[in-house]
Structures are given as structure tokens and as C-alpha cells.
């Protein structure tokens, strides 16, 4: 009978042979041995920050250096655009420095200097040229939506003094107060002056024609100011025509016996005038004389009744002072 003894040999220990790390998509990764054993570790991340741009968000990307698993967090808002705001002003005025307005934000608009006679109001987006109505004005906080050049807006108030303005077109109604002249410029102008009582105008010594320099009046453009009542004639309607009466003497301008008169009473046969215009000159006619019907001026420098209409008799009507305001970015 034969027998065998049990083996006393020790088996060799197992050496793991793991495969590559695989992500578990949860911040860990694992690897498995061919024997079935599995080991798991936390991911080791490399962080990369992507900065925001004007239109895109910023964020941080976390990537495992072992298994490649990654995720994104820490989002930041887009930066938005930066808009350049510049300022346009008239020549001779110092322009404010350009400003940067961040998208969604505001800037505080500056003020600007003003040329003489003008008042700075604020800023507009388009040019304005002597407008009668004020446009929308930008002041204070301003939110730009694109780069832009703003224009400085100014106002100017123009005042016209009360005075006697040269008639340039015929009115539908001639009633009012007037100065009557031969000529319309300071050089060579004579003013018709009221005479007292019933008196003939047609002589050098009558005193009814006064050179501009001796009237005390001031001519500024097409307006006479500083006018004494002796040179003012009130025109009123009378029987389909007009009566012309001096404000100082109360006498009426009349035609009598082919001569120009001042007349104490408003006599219909002598004191009725028709008025018309040819360009800027006035043709005042009086039918009291059949042949001599037009208010004219003698070469001897006095007013008279003439056969033909004068081309150099002017009426200046009293106007009230006025003021108007214009709005503009365009100066000079």
C-alpha cells in the first residue's frame, strides 16, 4: 500500500493589473483589475477661467487631470459695450472731453460755454438751425446706446424795439400811425411835418419838409425810432377813402387848388386820400384837383401835389416792440 503526503508549497500572491481610469461623471474616477477588484478616487481638477466679453458670459472650466471629466461653473455676466460720447460746439468754444458710457450705465453730461449773445441749453443728437420751437434737450444723466457725437444747443432772443417800420407791402387796412418821408435812407431823406392851421406846404419856408438829420429820429435798418409827434400822421377811414391827420397839430393833409395844404377841418372835398403801393413806394392820391392828384416831392425839397406819382415817397407804420427766441446748434 502506497500513500502520499499533503503538499506543503505556498501559492504565489496575486498582483493586480488595473485598467485605465474611467470617469464616473460625479467627480470621481475608477479602475478595475482583471480579478474584478475596483478602486475609486476623487478627481484632481485643473481650473481654467474664461473671462467675459462684451456680449458673452465668463465662466470657470474644471477638468480632471486623470480621467478628463470636466464641468463648468462660476458664470459671470457679459461686460457689455463701451460707447464713445463726444461733443460738438461752435468755433471759439472749448469742447468738453470725450466720455465713455458703459452699456446699461449712464454718464453725467457736461455743460459748454456759449458765444456772445447765446445761452447754452444742453445737448441734442442732430443739428438744429435757427428753429422757432425748442427740440428735446439732453441734460444730466444720459444712457448711450451707441457711440455718438452730441451737439451743443443754444438759444438767442432777438428783440425789436417799438418804432415806425418801413412799409414793404400794401395792407388791407391803412388805418394806423405813420411817418411819411421822401427817401428811405439817412442820406437824402426828408420827413413830412405837420403844419398849424390852414397853410400851404409848397414852399421852402413853410417848414413842412425837414431833413432827416434835423428831425431827431434814428434810423436803424428799416425802423425809425425817437419820432416826435410833429412827424406822426394818423390815418383813419373816411367815406371809402382815408383822412390823414397830424398827431401834433391836429390838422389834416389836404389838396386844394392843386397845392398841398394842411387843413384845419376834415373837409370831404379836400381831405380824402386813396392809398396804394408800387413796390415799397406809396402812391397817395387826392382827387380834389383834376390834374394834380399825387403826393410828391419838389426838386426844391418840399412836399407837394404832383401831376404824376412819385417813385420815392415812403410810409413808415408804428409797430409795437416784440421779441422772439430761436434755437440752434449752428452759429457762425
Short mmCIF file of C-alpha atoms in Angstrom, two decimals:
data_model
loop_
_atom_site.label_atom_id
_atom_site.label_comp_id
_atom_site.label_asym_id
_atom_site.label_seq_id
_atom_site.Cartn_x
_atom_site.Cartn_y
_atom_site.Cartn_z
CA UNK A 1 0.00 0.00 0.00
CA UNK A 2 1.36 3.32 -1.05
CA UNK A 3 0.37 6.79 0.41
CA UNK A 4 1.19 10.46 -0.48
CA UNK A 5 1.82 13.36 1.86
CA UNK A 6 -0.12 16.72 1.51
CA UNK A 7 1.71 19.46 -0.48
CA UNK A 8 3.43 21.98 1.63
CA UNK A 9 4.01 24.53 -1.27
CA UNK A 10 2.72 28.20 -0.69
CA UNK A 11 0.72 29.68 -3.62
CA UNK A 12 2.21 32.85 -5.24
CA UNK A 13 0.50 36.16 -4.18
CA UNK A 14 -1.89 37.92 -6.79
CA UNK A 15 -0.57 41.05 -8.41
CA UNK A 16 -3.36 43.40 -9.53
CA UNK A 17 -3.34 44.52 -13.09
CA UNK A 18 -5.66 47.54 -13.27
CA UNK A 19 -7.02 49.06 -16.43
CA UNK A 20 -7.18 52.80 -17.09
CA UNK A 21 -9.09 55.28 -15.00
CA UNK A 22 -12.63 55.90 -16.16
CA UNK A 23 -14.80 58.81 -15.10
CA UNK A 24 -17.84 58.17 -13.02
CA UNK A 25 -19.22 61.57 -14.09
CA UNK A 26 -19.62 62.59 -10.48
CA UNK A 27 -16.24 63.96 -9.56
CA UNK A 28 -14.65 60.51 -9.09
CA UNK A 29 -12.98 58.01 -11.36
CA UNK A 30 -12.46 54.26 -11.06
CA UNK A 31 -10.30 51.43 -12.43
CA UNK A 32 -10.83 47.64 -12.33
CA UNK A 33 -8.38 44.75 -12.04
CA UNK A 34 -8.80 41.67 -14.18
CA UNK A 35 -9.54 39.87 -10.97
CA UNK A 36 -12.59 42.05 -10.52
CA UNK A 37 -11.30 44.31 -7.80
CA UNK A 38 -12.20 48.01 -8.30
CA UNK A 39 -10.72 51.13 -6.82
CA UNK A 40 -12.18 54.66 -6.88
CA UNK A 41 -10.56 58.04 -6.28
CA UNK A 42 -11.66 61.66 -6.31
CA UNK A 43 -10.84 63.64 -9.44
CA UNK A 44 -7.96 66.06 -9.42
CA UNK A 45 -9.03 69.18 -11.26
CA UNK A 46 -7.20 71.79 -13.29
CA UNK A 47 -9.23 75.08 -13.31
CA UNK A 48 -9.32 77.40 -16.33
CA UNK A 49 -11.11 80.77 -16.08
CA UNK A 50 -12.67 82.20 -19.26
CA UNK A 51 -13.18 85.95 -18.90
CA UNK A 52 -16.47 87.55 -20.01
CA UNK A 53 -16.60 89.61 -23.21
CA UNK A 54 -18.91 92.46 -24.20
CA UNK A 55 -21.58 90.01 -25.34
CA UNK A 56 -20.66 86.60 -23.80
CA UNK A 57 -20.66 85.29 -20.22
CA UNK A 58 -17.49 84.42 -18.34
CA UNK A 59 -17.10 81.05 -16.61
CA UNK A 60 -14.64 78.56 -14.99
CA UNK A 61 -13.95 75.12 -16.52
CA UNK A 62 -12.79 72.35 -14.12
CA UNK A 63 -11.05 69.39 -15.89
CA UNK A 64 -9.74 66.27 -14.16
CA UNK A 65 -6.09 65.71 -14.99
CA UNK A 66 -6.56 61.92 -14.72
CA UNK A 67 -9.82 60.94 -16.37
CA UNK A 68 -10.69 64.09 -18.31
CA UNK A 69 -14.04 64.60 -16.60
CA UNK A 70 -14.99 68.30 -16.68
CA UNK A 71 -17.71 70.66 -15.62
CA UNK A 72 -18.34 74.43 -15.82
CA UNK A 73 -19.48 76.84 -13.09
CA UNK A 74 -18.86 80.33 -11.70
CA UNK A 75 -20.66 82.11 -14.54
CA UNK A 76 -20.27 85.90 -14.77
CA UNK A 77 -22.35 88.38 -16.77
CA UNK A 78 -21.18 89.81 -20.14
CA UNK A 79 -19.22 93.01 -19.77
CA UNK A 80 -21.39 94.97 -22.25
CA UNK A 81 -20.15 97.53 -24.77
CA UNK A 82 -18.34 100.76 -24.10
CA UNK A 83 -19.69 103.68 -26.14
CA UNK A 84 -17.72 106.81 -27.00
CA UNK A 85 -19.67 110.04 -26.43
CA UNK A 86 -18.08 113.14 -27.97
CA UNK A 87 -19.29 116.73 -28.06
CA UNK A 88 -19.59 119.26 -30.91
CA UNK A 89 -19.56 123.00 -30.12
CA UNK A 90 -19.30 126.18 -32.26
CA UNK A 91 -15.97 127.67 -33.25
CA UNK A 92 -14.39 129.57 -30.39
CA UNK A 93 -15.99 127.40 -27.69
CA UNK A 94 -13.93 124.75 -25.90
CA UNK A 95 -15.42 121.29 -26.39
CA UNK A 96 -15.80 119.06 -23.30
CA UNK A 97 -13.58 115.97 -23.23
CA UNK A 98 -14.92 112.76 -24.76
CA UNK A 99 -16.63 110.39 -22.33
CA UNK A 100 -17.11 106.61 -22.17
CA UNK A 101 -20.56 105.28 -21.36
CA UNK A 102 -20.75 101.59 -20.43
CA UNK A 103 -23.70 99.68 -21.83
CA UNK A 104 -26.58 99.77 -19.39
CA UNK A 105 -24.96 102.61 -17.45
CA UNK A 106 -25.14 106.40 -17.61
CA UNK A 107 -22.83 109.38 -17.79
CA UNK A 108 -23.47 112.86 -16.44
CA UNK A 109 -23.50 115.21 -19.41
CA UNK A 110 -21.22 118.26 -19.11
CA UNK A 111 -22.06 121.89 -19.83
CA UNK A 112 -20.44 124.01 -22.53
CA UNK A 113 -19.56 127.66 -22.99
CA UNK A 114 -21.65 129.94 -25.19
CA UNK A 115 -20.81 132.51 -27.88
CA UNK A 116 -21.73 136.11 -27.09
CA UNK A 117 -25.47 136.68 -27.18
CA UNK A 118 -26.35 132.98 -26.87
CA UNK A 119 -27.39 130.79 -23.94
CA UNK A 120 -26.31 127.15 -23.65
CA UNK A 121 -29.31 124.85 -23.09
CA UNK A 122 -27.94 121.32 -23.32
CA UNK A 123 -27.27 118.69 -26.00
CA UNK A 124 -29.15 117.30 -29.00
CA UNK A 125 -28.44 114.39 -31.32
CA UNK A 126 -28.97 116.25 -34.63
CA UNK A 127 -28.10 119.74 -35.88
CA UNK A 128 -30.75 122.44 -35.37
CA UNK A 129 -30.60 125.61 -37.47
CA UNK A 130 -32.48 128.63 -36.08
CA UNK A 131 -35.65 126.72 -35.16
CA UNK A 132 -38.60 128.55 -33.61
CA UNK A 133 -39.54 125.52 -31.47
CA UNK A 134 -37.14 124.10 -28.92
CA UNK A 135 -36.27 120.44 -29.62
CA UNK A 136 -35.83 117.74 -26.96
CA UNK A 137 -32.76 118.71 -24.93
CA UNK A 138 -30.45 116.23 -23.18
CA UNK A 139 -29.05 117.23 -19.79
CA UNK A 140 -27.93 115.40 -16.64
CA UNK A 141 -27.79 111.59 -16.74
CA UNK A 142 -27.51 110.13 -20.24
CA UNK A 143 -27.55 106.43 -21.24
CA UNK A 144 -25.81 105.92 -24.57
CA UNK A 145 -26.89 103.01 -26.78
CA UNK A 146 -24.16 103.55 -29.38
CA UNK A 147 -21.16 105.78 -29.90
CA UNK A 148 -22.41 109.29 -30.70
CA UNK A 149 -21.46 112.94 -31.14
CA UNK A 150 -23.84 115.25 -29.28
CA UNK A 151 -24.38 118.84 -30.49
CA UNK A 152 -24.47 121.84 -28.18
CA UNK A 153 -27.86 123.60 -28.37
CA UNK A 154 -28.17 127.35 -27.81
CA UNK A 155 -30.99 129.87 -27.61
CA UNK A 156 -30.94 133.51 -28.67
CA UNK A 157 -33.66 136.05 -28.03
CA UNK A 158 -33.98 138.81 -30.60
CA UNK A 159 -35.87 141.95 -29.61
CA UNK A 160 -37.35 144.52 -31.95
CA UNK A 161 -37.88 147.93 -30.40
CA UNK A 162 -41.15 149.77 -30.89
CA UNK A 163 -40.86 152.17 -33.79
CA UNK A 164 -42.04 153.07 -37.26
CA UNK A 165 -41.29 150.27 -39.70
CA UNK A 166 -40.96 150.83 -43.43
CA UNK A 167 -43.99 149.55 -45.33
CA UNK A 168 -42.96 146.99 -47.92
CA UNK A 169 -46.37 145.69 -48.97
CA UNK A 170 -49.85 147.19 -49.09
CA UNK A 171 -52.08 146.41 -46.09
CA UNK A 172 -55.74 145.60 -46.46
CA UNK A 173 -56.46 148.40 -44.00
CA UNK A 174 -54.29 151.52 -43.86
CA UNK A 175 -55.56 152.82 -40.53
CA UNK A 176 -52.77 153.45 -38.05
CA UNK A 177 -49.96 155.87 -37.21
CA UNK A 178 -47.35 156.69 -39.84
CA UNK A 179 -44.27 158.73 -40.64
CA UNK A 180 -44.23 159.93 -44.26
CA UNK A 181 -40.87 160.53 -45.96
CA UNK A 182 -39.25 161.27 -49.23
CA UNK A 183 -36.39 158.77 -49.47
CA UNK A 184 -35.72 155.86 -47.15
CA UNK A 185 -32.05 156.23 -46.25
CA UNK A 186 -30.46 158.72 -43.89
CA UNK A 187 -28.78 160.41 -46.82
CA UNK A 188 -31.33 162.45 -48.75
CA UNK A 189 -34.36 161.65 -46.55
CA UNK A 190 -36.94 164.34 -45.76
CA UNK A 191 -39.85 163.87 -43.34
CA UNK A 192 -43.30 165.41 -43.74
CA UNK A 193 -44.07 167.61 -40.73
CA UNK A 194 -47.49 168.78 -39.58
CA UNK A 195 -48.29 172.49 -40.01
CA UNK A 196 -50.63 174.53 -37.84
CA UNK A 197 -53.87 175.91 -39.22
CA UNK A 198 -54.77 176.00 -42.88
CA UNK A 199 -51.45 176.53 -44.62
CA UNK A 200 -49.78 175.70 -47.89
CA UNK A 201 -46.90 173.18 -47.78
CA UNK A 202 -45.39 174.08 -51.09
CA UNK A 203 -42.58 176.48 -50.22
CA UNK A 204 -39.11 176.21 -48.74
CA UNK A 205 -40.13 178.36 -45.79
CA UNK A 206 -43.36 176.55 -44.88
CA UNK A 207 -41.48 174.17 -42.56
CA UNK A 208 -43.42 171.09 -43.68
CA UNK A 209 -40.35 169.26 -45.02
CA UNK A 210 -37.45 168.51 -42.63
CA UNK A 211 -34.15 166.83 -43.49
CA UNK A 212 -33.61 163.60 -41.58
CA UNK A 213 -30.58 164.95 -39.73
CA UNK A 214 -32.79 167.70 -38.22
CA UNK A 215 -35.73 165.51 -37.14
CA UNK A 216 -34.17 163.91 -34.04
CA UNK A 217 -35.19 160.50 -35.39
CA UNK A 218 -32.90 157.46 -35.51
CA UNK A 219 -32.94 155.09 -38.46
CA UNK A 220 -31.96 151.52 -37.63
CA UNK A 221 -32.36 149.26 -40.63
CA UNK A 222 -35.99 149.67 -41.68
CA UNK A 223 -37.20 151.17 -38.39
CA UNK A 224 -37.41 154.81 -37.30
CA UNK A 225 -37.32 155.50 -33.56
CA UNK A 226 -37.28 158.66 -31.46
CA UNK A 227 -40.07 160.12 -33.57
CA UNK A 228 -41.65 163.39 -32.43
CA UNK A 229 -45.44 163.74 -32.82
CA UNK A 230 -44.88 166.57 -35.30
CA UNK A 231 -43.87 163.86 -37.82
CA UNK A 232 -46.65 161.39 -36.93
CA UNK A 233 -49.81 161.21 -39.06
CA UNK A 234 -52.89 159.27 -38.00
CA UNK A 235 -54.66 157.60 -40.92
CA UNK A 236 -58.34 156.84 -40.43
CA UNK A 237 -61.03 155.50 -42.76
CA UNK A 238 -63.32 158.16 -44.22
CA UNK A 239 -66.11 157.54 -46.73
CA UNK A 240 -64.32 154.70 -48.53
CA UNK A 241 -61.06 156.61 -48.55
CA UNK A 242 -58.70 157.84 -45.83
CA UNK A 243 -58.12 161.01 -43.82
CA UNK A 244 -54.51 161.83 -42.83
CA UNK A 245 -54.20 163.94 -39.64
CA UNK A 246 -51.07 165.16 -37.89
CA UNK A 247 -50.71 163.99 -34.28
CA UNK A 248 -49.17 167.23 -33.00
CA UNK A 249 -51.16 169.94 -34.76
CA UNK A 250 -54.45 168.12 -35.40
CA UNK A 251 -54.52 169.44 -38.96
CA UNK A 252 -55.40 167.29 -41.98
CA UNK A 253 -53.34 166.69 -45.11
CA UNK A 254 -55.33 168.18 -47.98
CA UNK A 255 -55.24 169.06 -51.65
CA UNK A 256 -56.62 172.45 -52.55
CA UNK A 257 -56.24 174.37 -55.76
CA UNK A 258 -53.58 171.91 -57.00
CA UNK A 259 -51.47 172.59 -53.89
CA UNK A 260 -50.67 170.50 -50.83
CA UNK A 261 -52.18 172.02 -47.68
CA UNK A 262 -52.56 171.44 -44.00
CA UNK A 263 -56.26 171.93 -43.31
CA UNK A 264 -57.88 172.78 -40.02
CA UNK A 265 -61.08 170.82 -40.66
CA UNK A 266 -61.69 167.36 -42.10
CA UNK A 267 -63.37 168.63 -45.24
CA UNK A 268 -64.52 165.83 -47.56
CA UNK A 269 -63.78 167.78 -50.72
CA UNK A 270 -60.09 168.33 -49.84
CA UNK A 271 -59.07 165.74 -47.24
CA UNK A 272 -59.84 162.37 -48.82
CA UNK A 273 -56.97 160.15 -49.94
CA UNK A 274 -56.61 156.85 -51.76
CA UNK A 275 -53.54 154.81 -50.90
CA UNK A 276 -51.76 152.19 -52.99
CA UNK A 277 -48.25 150.81 -53.27
CA UNK A 278 -45.82 150.20 -56.11
CA UNK A 279 -43.09 148.05 -54.63
CA UNK A 280 -42.10 149.86 -51.42
CA UNK A 281 -43.23 153.33 -52.53
CA UNK A 282 -46.69 154.65 -51.70
CA UNK A 283 -48.94 156.44 -54.17
CA UNK A 284 -51.22 158.72 -52.15
CA UNK A 285 -53.77 160.32 -54.44
CA UNK A 286 -56.32 163.06 -53.81
CA UNK A 287 -58.93 163.87 -56.47
CA UNK A 288 -59.61 167.44 -55.28
CA UNK A 289 -57.67 168.68 -58.29
CA UNK A 290 -58.33 167.11 -61.66
CA UNK A 291 -54.78 167.46 -62.99
CA UNK A 292 -52.58 167.32 -59.88
CA UNK A 293 -53.55 164.33 -57.77
CA UNK A 294 -50.42 162.64 -56.37
CA UNK A 295 -48.46 163.31 -53.19
CA UNK A 296 -44.96 164.11 -54.43
CA UNK A 297 -41.75 165.96 -53.69
CA UNK A 298 -40.28 169.01 -55.34
CA UNK A 299 -36.69 169.36 -56.53
CA UNK A 300 -36.67 172.33 -54.13
CA UNK A 301 -37.05 169.83 -51.26
CA UNK A 302 -40.64 170.29 -50.16
CA UNK A 303 -43.71 168.07 -50.37
CA UNK A 304 -46.29 168.94 -52.99
CA UNK A 305 -49.22 167.78 -55.08
CA UNK A 306 -47.78 166.44 -58.33
CA UNK A 307 -49.19 165.53 -61.70
CA UNK A 308 -47.57 162.07 -61.57
CA UNK A 309 -46.90 159.54 -58.84
CA UNK A 310 -43.54 159.83 -57.10
CA UNK A 311 -41.25 156.82 -57.01
CA UNK A 312 -39.66 157.88 -53.74
CA UNK A 313 -42.44 158.53 -51.18
CA UNK A 314 -42.45 156.08 -48.28
CA UNK A 315 -44.78 155.36 -45.36
CA UNK A 316 -43.46 154.03 -42.06
CA UNK A 317 -46.06 152.41 -39.77
CA UNK A 318 -45.92 152.30 -35.97
CA UNK A 319 -45.27 148.77 -34.72
CA UNK A 320 -45.09 147.51 -31.17
CA UNK A 321 -41.85 146.07 -29.84
CA UNK A 322 -41.55 142.31 -29.98
CA UNK A 323 -39.16 139.53 -29.09
CA UNK A 324 -38.61 136.06 -30.47
CA UNK A 325 -36.34 133.19 -29.47
CA UNK A 326 -34.51 130.88 -31.85
CA UNK A 327 -32.83 127.56 -31.07
CA UNK A 328 -29.72 126.48 -32.91
CA UNK A 329 -26.57 124.37 -32.95
CA UNK A 330 -25.29 126.23 -35.99
CA UNK A 331 -23.55 129.53 -35.17
CA UNK A 332 -21.27 131.45 -37.49
#
